[in-house]
Tab-separated table of C-alpha atoms in Angstrom:
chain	number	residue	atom	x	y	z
A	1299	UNK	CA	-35.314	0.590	-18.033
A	1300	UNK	CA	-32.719	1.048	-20.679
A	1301	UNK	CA	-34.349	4.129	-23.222
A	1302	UNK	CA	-33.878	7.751	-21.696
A	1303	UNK	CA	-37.364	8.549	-21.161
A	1304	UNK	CA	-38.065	5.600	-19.352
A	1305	UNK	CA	-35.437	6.008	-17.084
A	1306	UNK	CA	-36.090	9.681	-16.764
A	1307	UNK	CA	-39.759	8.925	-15.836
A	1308	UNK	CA	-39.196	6.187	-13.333
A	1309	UNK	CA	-37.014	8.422	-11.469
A	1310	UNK	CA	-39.425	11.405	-11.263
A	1311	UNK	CA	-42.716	8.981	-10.604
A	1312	UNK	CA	-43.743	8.949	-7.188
A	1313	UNK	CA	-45.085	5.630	-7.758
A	1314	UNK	CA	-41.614	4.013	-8.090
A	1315	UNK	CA	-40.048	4.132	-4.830
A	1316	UNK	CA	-36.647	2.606	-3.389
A	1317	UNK	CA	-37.876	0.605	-0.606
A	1318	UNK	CA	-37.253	-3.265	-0.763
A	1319	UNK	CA	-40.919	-3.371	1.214
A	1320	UNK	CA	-42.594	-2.628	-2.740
A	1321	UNK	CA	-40.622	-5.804	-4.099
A	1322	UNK	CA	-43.287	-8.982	-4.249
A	1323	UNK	CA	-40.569	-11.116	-4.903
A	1324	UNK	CA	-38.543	-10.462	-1.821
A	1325	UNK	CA	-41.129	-10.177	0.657
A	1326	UNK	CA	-42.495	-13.476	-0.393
A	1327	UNK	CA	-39.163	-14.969	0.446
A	1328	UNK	CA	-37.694	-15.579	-3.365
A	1329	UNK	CA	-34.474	-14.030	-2.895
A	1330	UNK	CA	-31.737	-16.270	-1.624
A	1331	UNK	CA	-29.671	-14.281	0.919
A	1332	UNK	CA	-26.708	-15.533	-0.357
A	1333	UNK	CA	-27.787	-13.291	-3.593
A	1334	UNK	CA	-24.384	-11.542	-4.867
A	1335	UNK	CA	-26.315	-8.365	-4.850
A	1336	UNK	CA	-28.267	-8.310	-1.657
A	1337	UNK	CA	-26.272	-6.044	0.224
A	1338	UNK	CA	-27.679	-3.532	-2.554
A	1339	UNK	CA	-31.397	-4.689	-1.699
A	1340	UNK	CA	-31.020	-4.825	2.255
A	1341	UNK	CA	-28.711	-1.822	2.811
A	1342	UNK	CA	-30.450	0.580	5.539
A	1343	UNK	CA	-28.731	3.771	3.393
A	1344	UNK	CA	-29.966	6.716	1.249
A	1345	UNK	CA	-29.949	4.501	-1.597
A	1346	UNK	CA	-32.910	2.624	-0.561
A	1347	UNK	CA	-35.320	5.225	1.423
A	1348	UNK	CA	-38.278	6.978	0.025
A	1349	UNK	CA	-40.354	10.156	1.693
A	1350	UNK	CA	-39.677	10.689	5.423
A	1351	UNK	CA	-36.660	8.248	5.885
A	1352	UNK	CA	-34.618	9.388	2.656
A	1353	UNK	CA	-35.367	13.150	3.547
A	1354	UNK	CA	-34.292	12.978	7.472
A	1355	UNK	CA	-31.302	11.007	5.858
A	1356	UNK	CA	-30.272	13.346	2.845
A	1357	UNK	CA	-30.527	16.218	5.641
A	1358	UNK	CA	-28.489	14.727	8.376
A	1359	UNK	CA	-25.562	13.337	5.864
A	1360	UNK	CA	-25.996	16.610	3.739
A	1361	UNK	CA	-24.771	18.590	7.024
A	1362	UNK	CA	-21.577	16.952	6.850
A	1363	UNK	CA	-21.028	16.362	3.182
A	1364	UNK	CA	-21.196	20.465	2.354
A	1365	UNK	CA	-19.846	21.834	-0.989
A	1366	UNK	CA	-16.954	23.987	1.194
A	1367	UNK	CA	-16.121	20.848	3.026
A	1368	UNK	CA	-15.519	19.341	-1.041
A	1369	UNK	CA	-14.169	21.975	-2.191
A	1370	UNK	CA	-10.987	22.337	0.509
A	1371	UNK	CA	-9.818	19.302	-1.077
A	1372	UNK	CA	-8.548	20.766	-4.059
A	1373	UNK	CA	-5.035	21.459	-3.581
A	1374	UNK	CA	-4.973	17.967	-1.306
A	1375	UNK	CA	-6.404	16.113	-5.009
A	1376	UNK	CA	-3.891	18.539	-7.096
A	1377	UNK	CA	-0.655	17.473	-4.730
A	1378	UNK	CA	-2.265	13.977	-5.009
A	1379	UNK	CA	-2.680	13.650	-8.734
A	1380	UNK	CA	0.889	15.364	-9.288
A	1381	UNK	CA	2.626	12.114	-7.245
A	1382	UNK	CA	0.584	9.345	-8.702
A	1383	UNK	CA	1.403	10.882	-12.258
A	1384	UNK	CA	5.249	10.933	-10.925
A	1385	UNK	CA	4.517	6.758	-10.229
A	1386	UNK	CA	3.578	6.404	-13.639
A	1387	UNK	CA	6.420	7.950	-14.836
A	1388	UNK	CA	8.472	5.653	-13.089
A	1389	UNK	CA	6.889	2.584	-13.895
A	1390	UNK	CA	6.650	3.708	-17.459
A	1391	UNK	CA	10.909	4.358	-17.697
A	1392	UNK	CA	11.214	0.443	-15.519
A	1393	UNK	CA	9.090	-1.202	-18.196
A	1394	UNK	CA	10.185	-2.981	-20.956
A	1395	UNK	CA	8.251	-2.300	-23.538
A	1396	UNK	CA	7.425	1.281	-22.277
A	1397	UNK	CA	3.773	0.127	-21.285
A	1398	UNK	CA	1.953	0.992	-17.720
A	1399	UNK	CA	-1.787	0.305	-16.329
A	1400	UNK	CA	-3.079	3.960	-16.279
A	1401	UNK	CA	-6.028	1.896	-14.000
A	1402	UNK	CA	-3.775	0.685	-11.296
A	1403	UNK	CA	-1.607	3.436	-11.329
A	1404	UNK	CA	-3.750	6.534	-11.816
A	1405	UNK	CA	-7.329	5.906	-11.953
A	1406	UNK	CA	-7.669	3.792	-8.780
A	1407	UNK	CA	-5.146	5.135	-6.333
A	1408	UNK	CA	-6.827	8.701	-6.628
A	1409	UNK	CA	-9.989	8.423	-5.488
A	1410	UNK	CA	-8.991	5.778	-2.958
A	1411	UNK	CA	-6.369	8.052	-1.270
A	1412	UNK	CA	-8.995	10.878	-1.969
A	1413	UNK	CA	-11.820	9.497	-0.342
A	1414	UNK	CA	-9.197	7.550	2.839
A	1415	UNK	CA	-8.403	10.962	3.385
A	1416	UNK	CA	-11.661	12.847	3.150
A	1417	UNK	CA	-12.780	9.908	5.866
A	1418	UNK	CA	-10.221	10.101	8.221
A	1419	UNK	CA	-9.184	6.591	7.074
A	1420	UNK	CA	-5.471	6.188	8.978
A	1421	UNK	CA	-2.884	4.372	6.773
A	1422	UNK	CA	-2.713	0.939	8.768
A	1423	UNK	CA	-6.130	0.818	7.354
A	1424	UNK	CA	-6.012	1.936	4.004
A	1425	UNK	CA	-4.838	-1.323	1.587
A	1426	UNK	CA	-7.639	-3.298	3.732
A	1427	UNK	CA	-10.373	-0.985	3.268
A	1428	UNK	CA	-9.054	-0.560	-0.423
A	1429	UNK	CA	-8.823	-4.656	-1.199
A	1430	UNK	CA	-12.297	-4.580	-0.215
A	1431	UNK	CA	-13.961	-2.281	-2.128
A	1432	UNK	CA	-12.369	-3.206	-4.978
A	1433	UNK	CA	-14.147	-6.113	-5.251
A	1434	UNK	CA	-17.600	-5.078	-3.917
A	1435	UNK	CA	-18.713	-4.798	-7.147
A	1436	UNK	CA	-17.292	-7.322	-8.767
A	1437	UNK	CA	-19.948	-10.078	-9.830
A	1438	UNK	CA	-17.841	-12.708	-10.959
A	1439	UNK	CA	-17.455	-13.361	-7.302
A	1440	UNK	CA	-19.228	-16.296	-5.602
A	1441	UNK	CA	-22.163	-15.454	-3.380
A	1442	UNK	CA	-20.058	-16.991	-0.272
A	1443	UNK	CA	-17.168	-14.269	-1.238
A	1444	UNK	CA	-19.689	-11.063	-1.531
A	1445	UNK	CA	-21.277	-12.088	1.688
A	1446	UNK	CA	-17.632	-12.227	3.296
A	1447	UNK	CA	-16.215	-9.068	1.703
A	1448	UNK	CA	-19.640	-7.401	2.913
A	1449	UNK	CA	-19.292	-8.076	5.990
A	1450	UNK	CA	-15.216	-7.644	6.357
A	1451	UNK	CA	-15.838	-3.851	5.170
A	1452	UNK	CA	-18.906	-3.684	7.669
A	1453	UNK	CA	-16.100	-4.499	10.747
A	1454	UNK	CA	-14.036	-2.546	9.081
A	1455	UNK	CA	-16.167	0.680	8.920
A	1456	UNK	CA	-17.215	-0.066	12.446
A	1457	UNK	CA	-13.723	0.249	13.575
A	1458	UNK	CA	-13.611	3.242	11.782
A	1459	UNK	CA	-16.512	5.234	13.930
A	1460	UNK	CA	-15.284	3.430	17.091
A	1461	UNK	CA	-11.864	5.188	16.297
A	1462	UNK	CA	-13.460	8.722	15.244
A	1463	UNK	CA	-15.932	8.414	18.436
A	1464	UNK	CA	-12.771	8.155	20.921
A	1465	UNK	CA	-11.085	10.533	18.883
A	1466	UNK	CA	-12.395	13.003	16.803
A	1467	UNK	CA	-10.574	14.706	13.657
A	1468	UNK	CA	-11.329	16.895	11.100
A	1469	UNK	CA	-12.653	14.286	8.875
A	1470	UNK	CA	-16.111	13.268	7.320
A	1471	UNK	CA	-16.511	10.181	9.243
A	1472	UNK	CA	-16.662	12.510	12.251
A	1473	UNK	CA	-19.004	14.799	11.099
A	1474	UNK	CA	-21.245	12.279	10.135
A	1475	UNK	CA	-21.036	10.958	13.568
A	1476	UNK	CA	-21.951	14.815	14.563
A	1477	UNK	CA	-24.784	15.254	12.555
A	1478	UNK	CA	-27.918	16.123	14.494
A	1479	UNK	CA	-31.466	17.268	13.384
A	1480	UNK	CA	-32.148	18.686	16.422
A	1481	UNK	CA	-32.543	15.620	18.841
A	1482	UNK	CA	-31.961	12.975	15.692
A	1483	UNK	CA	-29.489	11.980	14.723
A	1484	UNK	CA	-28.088	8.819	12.352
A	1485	UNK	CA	-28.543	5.329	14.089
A	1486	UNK	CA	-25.218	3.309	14.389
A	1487	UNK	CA	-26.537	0.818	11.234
A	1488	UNK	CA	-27.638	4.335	9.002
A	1489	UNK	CA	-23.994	5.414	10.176
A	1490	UNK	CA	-22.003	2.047	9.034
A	1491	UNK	CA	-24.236	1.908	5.794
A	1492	UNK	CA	-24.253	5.254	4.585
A	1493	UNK	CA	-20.164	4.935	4.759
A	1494	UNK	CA	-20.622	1.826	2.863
A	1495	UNK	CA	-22.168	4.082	0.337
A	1496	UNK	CA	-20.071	7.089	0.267
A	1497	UNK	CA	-17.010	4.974	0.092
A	1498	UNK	CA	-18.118	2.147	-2.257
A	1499	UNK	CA	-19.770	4.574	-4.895
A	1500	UNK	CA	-17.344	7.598	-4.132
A	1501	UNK	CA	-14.159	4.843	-5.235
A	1502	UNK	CA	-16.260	3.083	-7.964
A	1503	UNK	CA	-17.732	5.801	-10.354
A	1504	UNK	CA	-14.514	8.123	-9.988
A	1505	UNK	CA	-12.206	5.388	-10.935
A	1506	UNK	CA	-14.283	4.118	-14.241
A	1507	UNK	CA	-14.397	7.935	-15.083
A	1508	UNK	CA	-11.303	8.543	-15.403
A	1509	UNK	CA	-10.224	5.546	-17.245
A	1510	UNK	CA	-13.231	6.167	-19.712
A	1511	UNK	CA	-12.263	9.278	-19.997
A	1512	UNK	CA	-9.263	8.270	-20.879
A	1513	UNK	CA	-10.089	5.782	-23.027
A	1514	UNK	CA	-12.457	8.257	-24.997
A	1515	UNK	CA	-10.053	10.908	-25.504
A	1516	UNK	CA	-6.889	8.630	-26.804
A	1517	UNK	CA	-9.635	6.881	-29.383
A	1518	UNK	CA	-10.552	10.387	-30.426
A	1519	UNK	CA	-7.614	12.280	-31.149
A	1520	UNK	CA	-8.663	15.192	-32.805
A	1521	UNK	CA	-10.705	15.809	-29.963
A	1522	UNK	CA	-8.109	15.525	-27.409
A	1523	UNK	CA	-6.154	18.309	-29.649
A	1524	UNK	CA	-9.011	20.709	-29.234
A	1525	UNK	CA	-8.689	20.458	-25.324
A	1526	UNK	CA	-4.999	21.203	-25.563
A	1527	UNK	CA	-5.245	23.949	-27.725
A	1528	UNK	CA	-7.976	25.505	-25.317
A	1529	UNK	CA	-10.129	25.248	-28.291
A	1530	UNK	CA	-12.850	23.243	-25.772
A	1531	UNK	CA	-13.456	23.100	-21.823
A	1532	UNK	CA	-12.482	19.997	-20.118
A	1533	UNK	CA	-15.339	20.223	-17.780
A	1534	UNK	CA	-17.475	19.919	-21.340
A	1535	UNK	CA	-15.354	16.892	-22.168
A	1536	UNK	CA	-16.237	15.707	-19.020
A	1537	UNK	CA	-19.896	16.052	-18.971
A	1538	UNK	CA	-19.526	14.076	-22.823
A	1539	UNK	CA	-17.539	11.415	-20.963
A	1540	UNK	CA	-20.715	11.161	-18.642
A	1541	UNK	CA	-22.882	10.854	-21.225
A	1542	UNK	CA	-21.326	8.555	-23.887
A	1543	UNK	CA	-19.551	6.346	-21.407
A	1544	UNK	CA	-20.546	7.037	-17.949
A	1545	UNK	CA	-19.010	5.226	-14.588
A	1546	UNK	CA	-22.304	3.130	-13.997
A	1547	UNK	CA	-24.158	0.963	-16.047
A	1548	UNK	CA	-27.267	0.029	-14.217
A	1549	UNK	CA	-28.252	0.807	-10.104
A	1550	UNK	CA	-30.576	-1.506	-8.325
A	1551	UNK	CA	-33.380	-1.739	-7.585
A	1552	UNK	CA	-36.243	0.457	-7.522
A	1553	UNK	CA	-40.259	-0.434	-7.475
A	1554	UNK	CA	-43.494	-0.184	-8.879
A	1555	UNK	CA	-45.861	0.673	-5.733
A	1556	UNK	CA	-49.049	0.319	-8.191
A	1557	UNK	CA	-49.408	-0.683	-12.143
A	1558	UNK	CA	-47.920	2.128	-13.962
A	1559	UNK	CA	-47.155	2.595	-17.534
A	1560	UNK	CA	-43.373	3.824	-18.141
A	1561	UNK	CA	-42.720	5.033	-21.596
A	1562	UNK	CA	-45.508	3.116	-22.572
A	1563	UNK	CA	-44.996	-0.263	-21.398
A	1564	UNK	CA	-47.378	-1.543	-18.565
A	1565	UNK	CA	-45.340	-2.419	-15.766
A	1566	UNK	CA	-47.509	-4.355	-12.631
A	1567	UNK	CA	-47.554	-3.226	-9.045
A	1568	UNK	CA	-44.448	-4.649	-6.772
A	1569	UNK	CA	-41.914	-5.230	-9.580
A	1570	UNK	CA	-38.127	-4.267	-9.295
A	1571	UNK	CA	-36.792	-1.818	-11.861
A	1572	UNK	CA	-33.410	-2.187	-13.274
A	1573	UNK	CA	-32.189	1.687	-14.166
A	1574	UNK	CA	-29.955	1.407	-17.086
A	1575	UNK	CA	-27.890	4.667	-17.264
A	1576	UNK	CA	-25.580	3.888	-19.753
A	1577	UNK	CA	-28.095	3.148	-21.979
A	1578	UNK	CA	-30.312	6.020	-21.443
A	1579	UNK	CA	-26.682	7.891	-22.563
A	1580	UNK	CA	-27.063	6.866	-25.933
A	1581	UNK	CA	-30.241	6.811	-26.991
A	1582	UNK	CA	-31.208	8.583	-30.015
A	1583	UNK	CA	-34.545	9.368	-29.059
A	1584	UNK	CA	-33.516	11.666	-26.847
A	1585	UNK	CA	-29.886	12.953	-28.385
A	1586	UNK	CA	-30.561	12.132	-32.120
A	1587	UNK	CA	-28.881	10.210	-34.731
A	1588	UNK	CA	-25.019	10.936	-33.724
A	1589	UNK	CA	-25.960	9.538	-29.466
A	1590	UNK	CA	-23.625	7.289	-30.372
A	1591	UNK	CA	-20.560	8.962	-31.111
A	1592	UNK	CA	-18.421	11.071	-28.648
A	1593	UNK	CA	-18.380	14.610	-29.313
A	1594	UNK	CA	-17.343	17.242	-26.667
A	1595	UNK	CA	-18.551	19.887	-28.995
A	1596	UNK	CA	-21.772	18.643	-28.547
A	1597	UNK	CA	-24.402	21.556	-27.579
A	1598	UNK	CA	-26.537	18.835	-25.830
A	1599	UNK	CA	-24.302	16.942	-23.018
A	1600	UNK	CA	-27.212	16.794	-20.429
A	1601	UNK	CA	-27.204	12.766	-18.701
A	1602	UNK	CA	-29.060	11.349	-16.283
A	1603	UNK	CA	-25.288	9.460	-14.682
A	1604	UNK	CA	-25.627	10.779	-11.435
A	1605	UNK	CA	-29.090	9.986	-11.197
A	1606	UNK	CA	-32.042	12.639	-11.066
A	1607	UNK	CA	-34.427	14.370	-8.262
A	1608	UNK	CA	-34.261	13.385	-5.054
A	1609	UNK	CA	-31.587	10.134	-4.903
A	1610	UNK	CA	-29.431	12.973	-7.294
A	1611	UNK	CA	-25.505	11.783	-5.672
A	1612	UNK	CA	-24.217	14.305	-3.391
A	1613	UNK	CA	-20.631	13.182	-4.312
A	1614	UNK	CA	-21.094	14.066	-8.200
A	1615	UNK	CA	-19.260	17.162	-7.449
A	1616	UNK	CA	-16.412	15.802	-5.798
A	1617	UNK	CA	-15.971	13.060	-8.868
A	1618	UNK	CA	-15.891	15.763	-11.451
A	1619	UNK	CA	-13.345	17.786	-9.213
A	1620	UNK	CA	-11.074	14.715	-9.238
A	1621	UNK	CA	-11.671	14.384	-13.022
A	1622	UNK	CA	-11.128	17.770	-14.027
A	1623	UNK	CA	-7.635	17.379	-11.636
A	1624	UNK	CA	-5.945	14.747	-13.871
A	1625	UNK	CA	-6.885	14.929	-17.362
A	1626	UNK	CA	-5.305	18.307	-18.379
A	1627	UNK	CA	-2.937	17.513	-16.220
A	1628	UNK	CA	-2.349	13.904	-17.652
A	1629	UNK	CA	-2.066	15.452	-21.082
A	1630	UNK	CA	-0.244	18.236	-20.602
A	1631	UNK	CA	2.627	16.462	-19.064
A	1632	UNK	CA	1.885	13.319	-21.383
A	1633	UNK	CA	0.746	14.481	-24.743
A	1634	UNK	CA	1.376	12.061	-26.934
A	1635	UNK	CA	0.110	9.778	-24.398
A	1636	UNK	CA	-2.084	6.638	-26.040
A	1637	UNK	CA	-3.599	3.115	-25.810
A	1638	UNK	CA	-0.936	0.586	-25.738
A	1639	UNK	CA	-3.114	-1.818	-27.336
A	1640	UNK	CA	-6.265	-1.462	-29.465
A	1641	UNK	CA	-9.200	-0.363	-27.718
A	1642	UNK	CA	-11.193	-3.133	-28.796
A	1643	UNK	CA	-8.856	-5.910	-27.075
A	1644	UNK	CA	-9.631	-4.002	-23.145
A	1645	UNK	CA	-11.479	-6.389	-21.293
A	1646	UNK	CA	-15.169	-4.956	-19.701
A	1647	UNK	CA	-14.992	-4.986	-15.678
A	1648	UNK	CA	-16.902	-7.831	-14.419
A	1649	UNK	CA	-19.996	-5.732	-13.186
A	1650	UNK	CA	-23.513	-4.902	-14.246
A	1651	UNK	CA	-23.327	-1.857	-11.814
A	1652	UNK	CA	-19.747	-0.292	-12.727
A	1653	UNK	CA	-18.900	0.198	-16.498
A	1654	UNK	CA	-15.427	0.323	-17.346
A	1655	UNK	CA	-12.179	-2.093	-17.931
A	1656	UNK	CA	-10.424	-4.096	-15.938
A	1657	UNK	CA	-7.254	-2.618	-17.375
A	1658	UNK	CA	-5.908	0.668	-19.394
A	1659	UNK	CA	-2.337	-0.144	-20.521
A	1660	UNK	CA	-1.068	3.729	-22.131
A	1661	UNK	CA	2.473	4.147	-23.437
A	1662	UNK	CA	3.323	7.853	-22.395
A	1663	UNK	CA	5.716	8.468	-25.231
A	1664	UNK	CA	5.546	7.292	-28.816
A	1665	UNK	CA	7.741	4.400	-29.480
A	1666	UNK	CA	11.120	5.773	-31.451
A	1667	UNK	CA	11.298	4.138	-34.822
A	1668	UNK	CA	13.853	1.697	-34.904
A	1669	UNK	CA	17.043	3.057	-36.636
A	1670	UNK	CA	18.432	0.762	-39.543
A	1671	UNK	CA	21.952	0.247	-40.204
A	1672	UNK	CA	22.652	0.219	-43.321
A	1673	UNK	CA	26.251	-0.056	-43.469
């Protein structure tokens, strides 16, 4: 599904449900386990629950993921983004040509230590658990090395609630362990893979955002210079960034439970759906002749990135708090801040899930012009 109404109708049609059990293909035993994207077909999360299950789920993981519970992290991100932009500092004065990764050094760290922190993750643990999901959506990867790194993070994560059930903190991996619907309450696999999904997507999309955003405002200059001069709201900018060049590309799977027509193409009963977000961004059908260009003045920035209805991500607040942390900040300390290269020699991430680059190298300063001697 790659045009915005077809992605917009496959996630409202009660016909197209999240359960592998709809997919022909797998059920009939066609999918290799070592598939590099199985763990996103077999997971026993939100992600892949329809009626009863995804709605007992939602409930019991919505009781610990609360809006106050986000919000108290404010001044924890602030204090956060203020040191990491302190690192690049640094690193930018040590190198030689006056060039850092804004990726590495910015755009990773935060929502790493962010979400480490919002877990209860202790710091022993913290470069593991960060090596790993660093990769876990990284395609190039052989089959053998996704099933290992899956299941390295699972005994990781398990060590996790094993730590948080003999002692308890003030943390989200704890409340999730809490969370009761009366006499239910989340099985130990629902625990393990629902922090594979908080984690995993709460790292992934916040990183990419930020270095898109990024990427979109030092491309678009004059554009930037309306956001400094308070001429424009960075939480618009923000919303554009979602829009034009959003964290994901495309989310499996989803399927047809009966032949359906989406946006007017026949599509048979038991067939997975590929949801193409970024796609769906720029499509002029739906945002006219000018989807494709980045405008934060745009009256229209409405997206369908963090999904739509019921699977809508309950951490889409707590990536656009991170977001709207470090940009202003980023450019008000930085303001002549820009690519160090062209944008069109960055290298695409290896993923058909997370859009982004593998690298953002930013001089913070313009480069003095060399001074001639003339003598």
């Amino acid at each position: 599904m790659t045009t915005h109404k077809a992605v917009g109708d496959a996630l409202a049609d009660p016909r197209v449900q999240k359960n592998k059990e709809y997919w022909k293909a797998f059920n009939a035993g066609e999918i290799p386990a070592d598939w590099p994207l199985i763990s996103w077909i077999i997971n026993e999360n939100m992600l892949s629950k329809d009626g009863e299950d995804h709605t007992r789920l939602r409930k019991l993981v919505s009781k610990a993921f609360t809006p106050r519970r986000v919000e108290r992290l404010r001044p924890a991100i602030a204090g956060i983004v203020e040191s990491l932009l302190d690192d690049l500092e640094r690193a930018a004065t040590e190198s030689e040509d006056g060039s850092v990764d804004l990726k590495s050094l910015v755009s990773r760290p935060l929502p790493l230590t962010v979400i480490s922190d919002l877990f209860g993750v202790d710091e022993e643990t913290r470069p593991k658990l960060h090596r790993l999901v660093g990769v876990f959506f990284d395609q190039s990867v052989t089959p053998e090395e996704a099933m290992g790194i899956f299941f390295e993070l699972w005994g990781v994560l398990t060590e996790l609630v094993a730590a948080k059930r003999a002692e308890p903190g003030d943390d989200l991996t704890t409340a999730l362990i809490a969370a009761r619907d009366e006499e239910d309450r989340l099985t130990e696999d629902e625990l393990i893979w629902n922090l594979v999904l908080f984690i995993s997507a709460g790292y992934e999309t916040t990183m990419n955002l930020i270095t898109n955003a990024v990427r979109a405002l030092t491309t678009h200059r004059d554009q930037l210079e309306l956001l400094r001069k308070g001429e424009a709201e960075w939480s618009k900018a923000i919303e554009e960034v979602l829009r034009w060049d959003g964290p994901g590309e495309f989310v499996p799977m989803r399927y047809t439970t009966e032949d359906i027509e989406l946006a007017g193409v026949h599509v048979p009963a038991g067939e997975p759906l590929l949801i193409g977000y970024a796609s769906a961004g720029r499509d002029e059908e739906r945002y006219g002749p000018t989807a494709g260009e980045f405008d934060i003045t745009r009256e229209d920035t409405s997206h369908l990135t963090f999904s739509h209805g019921r699977h809508y991500c309950l951490g889409a607040n707590l990536a656009r708090m991170e977001v709207n942390e470090v940009l202003p900040r980023l450019f008000e300390r930085f303001p002549e801040l820009d690519l160090a290269v062209d944008a069109a020699e960055l290298t695409a991430s290896p993923s058909i899930i997370g859009a982004g680059v593998e690298a953002l190298p930013v001089r913070l300063r313009s480069r003095p012009e060399p001074v001639l001697d003339l003598r």
